[in-house]
CSV table of C-alpha atoms in Angstrom, one decimal:
chain,number,residue,atom,x,y,z
A,1,MET,CA,60.9,245.7,-38.4
A,2,PRO,CA,63.1,248.5,-39.8
A,3,GLY,CA,66.4,247.4,-41.2
A,4,CYS,CA,65.3,243.8,-41.8
A,5,GLY,CA,65.1,242.6,-45.3
A,6,GLY,CA,63.1,239.8,-46.7
A,7,PRO,CA,59.6,238.5,-46.0
A,8,GLN,CA,60.5,236.5,-42.8
A,9,GLY,CA,62.2,239.4,-41.1
A,10,VAL,CA,65.7,237.8,-41.1
A,11,PHE,CA,68.7,240.1,-41.2
A,12,VAL,CA,70.4,240.0,-44.6
A,13,GLY,CA,73.5,241.9,-43.8
A,14,GLN,CA,77.1,241.4,-44.9
A,15,PHE,CA,78.6,238.2,-43.4
A,16,LYS,CA,82.3,237.3,-43.4
A,17,ALA,CA,82.5,234.1,-45.3
A,18,ASN,CA,84.4,231.5,-43.2
A,19,HIS,CA,85.3,229.1,-45.9
A,20,LEU,CA,87.6,226.1,-45.8
A,21,ALA,CA,90.5,228.1,-47.2
A,22,ASP,CA,90.2,230.7,-44.5
A,23,ARG,CA,90.2,228.1,-41.7
A,24,LEU,CA,93.2,226.3,-43.2
A,25,GLU,CA,95.1,229.7,-43.5
A,26,SER,CA,94.4,230.6,-39.9
A,27,ALA,CA,95.5,227.1,-38.7
A,28,ALA,CA,98.7,227.4,-40.7
A,29,LYS,CA,99.4,230.9,-39.2
A,30,ALA,CA,98.8,229.4,-35.7
A,31,ARG,CA,101.3,226.6,-36.4
A,32,GLN,CA,103.8,229.1,-37.7
A,33,ALA,CA,103.4,231.2,-34.6
A,34,THR,CA,103.9,228.1,-32.4
A,35,VAL,CA,107.1,227.1,-34.3
A,36,ALA,CA,108.4,230.7,-34.1
A,37,ARG,CA,107.8,230.7,-30.3
A,38,PHE,CA,109.6,227.4,-30.0
A,39,ARG,CA,112.6,228.6,-32.1
A,40,ALA,CA,112.8,231.8,-30.1
A,41,ARG,CA,113.4,229.8,-26.9
A,42,PRO,CA,117.0,230.0,-25.7
A,43,GLY,CA,119.1,226.8,-26.1
A,44,ALA,CA,120.3,224.5,-23.4
A,45,ASP,CA,123.7,226.1,-23.2
A,46,ASP,CA,122.3,229.7,-22.9
A,47,PRO,CA,123.5,231.5,-19.8
A,48,VAL,CA,120.0,232.4,-18.8
A,49,VAL,CA,118.9,228.7,-19.0
A,50,LEU,CA,122.0,227.6,-17.1
A,51,ALA,CA,121.4,230.2,-14.4
A,52,ARG,CA,117.7,229.1,-14.0
A,53,GLN,CA,118.8,225.4,-13.8
A,54,SER,CA,121.4,226.2,-11.1
A,55,ALA,CA,118.8,228.2,-9.2
A,56,ARG,CA,116.4,225.3,-9.4
A,57,ARG,CA,119.1,222.9,-8.2
A,58,ALA,CA,119.9,225.2,-5.3
A,59,ILE,CA,116.2,225.3,-4.3
A,60,ILE,CA,115.9,221.5,-4.6
A,61,GLN,CA,119.0,221.0,-2.4
A,62,ALA,CA,117.8,223.5,0.2
A,63,ARG,CA,114.4,221.7,0.3
A,64,GLU,CA,116.2,218.3,0.7
A,65,ILE,CA,118.3,219.8,3.5
A,66,ARG,CA,115.2,221.2,5.3
A,67,GLU,CA,113.4,217.8,4.9
A,68,THR,CA,116.5,216.0,6.3
A,69,GLU,CA,116.6,218.5,9.2
A,70,ARG,CA,112.9,218.0,9.9
A,71,ALA,CA,113.3,214.2,9.8
A,72,MET,CA,116.3,214.4,12.2
A,73,ALA,CA,114.3,216.7,14.6
A,74,ARG,CA,111.4,214.3,14.4
A,75,LEU,CA,113.6,211.3,15.2
A,76,ALA,CA,115.3,213.3,18.1
A,77,ALA,CA,111.9,214.2,19.5
A,78,GLU,CA,110.8,210.6,19.2
A,79,ALA,CA,113.9,209.3,20.9
A,80,GLN,CA,113.4,211.9,23.7
A,81,ARG,CA,109.8,210.8,24.2
A,82,GLU,CA,110.9,207.1,24.3
A,83,ALA,CA,113.6,208.0,26.9
A,84,GLU,CA,111.1,209.9,29.0
A,85,ALA,CA,108.6,207.0,28.8
A,86,LEU,CA,111.4,204.5,29.8
A,87,ALA,CA,112.4,206.8,32.7
A,88,GLU,CA,108.8,207.0,33.8
A,89,LEU,CA,108.5,203.2,33.6
A,90,GLU,CA,111.6,202.7,35.6
A,91,ARG,CA,110.4,205.2,38.2
A,92,GLN,CA,107.1,203.3,38.4
A,93,GLU,CA,108.9,200.0,38.8
A,94,ALA,CA,111.1,201.4,41.5
A,95,GLU,CA,108.0,202.7,43.3
A,96,LEU,CA,106.3,199.3,43.1
A,97,ALA,CA,109.5,197.6,44.4
A,98,ARG,CA,109.7,200.1,47.3
A,99,GLN,CA,106.0,199.5,48.1
A,100,ALA,CA,106.6,195.7,48.0
A,101,ALA,CA,109.6,196.0,50.3
A,102,GLU,CA,107.5,198.2,52.8
A,103,LYS,CA,104.7,195.6,52.6
A,104,ALA,CA,107.1,192.8,53.3
A,105,GLU,CA,108.6,194.7,56.3
A,106,ARG,CA,105.1,195.4,57.7
A,107,GLN,CA,104.2,191.7,57.3
A,108,ALA,CA,107.4,190.6,58.9
A,109,ALA,CA,106.8,193.1,61.8
A,110,LEU,CA,103.2,191.9,62.2
A,111,ALA,CA,104.3,188.3,62.1
A,112,ALA,CA,106.9,189.0,64.8
A,113,GLU,CA,104.3,190.8,67.0
A,114,GLN,CA,101.9,187.9,66.5
A,115,LYS,CA,104.6,185.4,67.4
A,116,ALA,CA,105.5,187.4,70.5
A,117,ALA,CA,101.8,187.6,71.6
A,118,ARG,CA,101.4,183.8,70.9
A,119,ASP,CA,104.6,183.1,72.9
A,120,ALA,CA,103.3,185.3,75.8
A,121,ARG,CA,100.0,183.5,75.8
A,122,PHE,CA,101.8,180.1,75.8
A,123,ALA,CA,104.1,181.2,78.6
A,124,ALA,CA,101.1,182.5,80.6
A,125,ARG,CA,99.2,179.2,80.1
A,126,LYS,CA,102.3,177.2,81.2
A,127,ALA,CA,102.7,179.4,84.2
A,128,ARG,CA,99.1,178.9,85.2
A,129,ALA,CA,99.4,175.2,84.7
A,130,ARG,CA,102.5,175.0,87.0
A,131,ARG,CA,100.8,176.7,89.9
């Protein structure tokens, strides 16, 4: 192969030596960059930080208000459903009571008719026996 040196055909070019000293130096530079970024951050009393914190507090308070409103709406809807269910139950009970009263009236009327028929038969039998 052209450009390959050596008997095995392995590339024998210029390699950047990555020795221990180079690795330690790059690690130190990374640490220094991290420290520099940390030191560049604004302090807790910085107006930008305070504004960001107050904005976050406002968002949290608005979220809590919305959650409270949703919970209240959910409770109101549940109370409404319970009231409707109770009204339906009362309506059904009233209907059952009305039907029971009608049935009792029909039975009383039937009993009165049956007694009148029985009395008429008895009176007719007595009248036949007297003749």
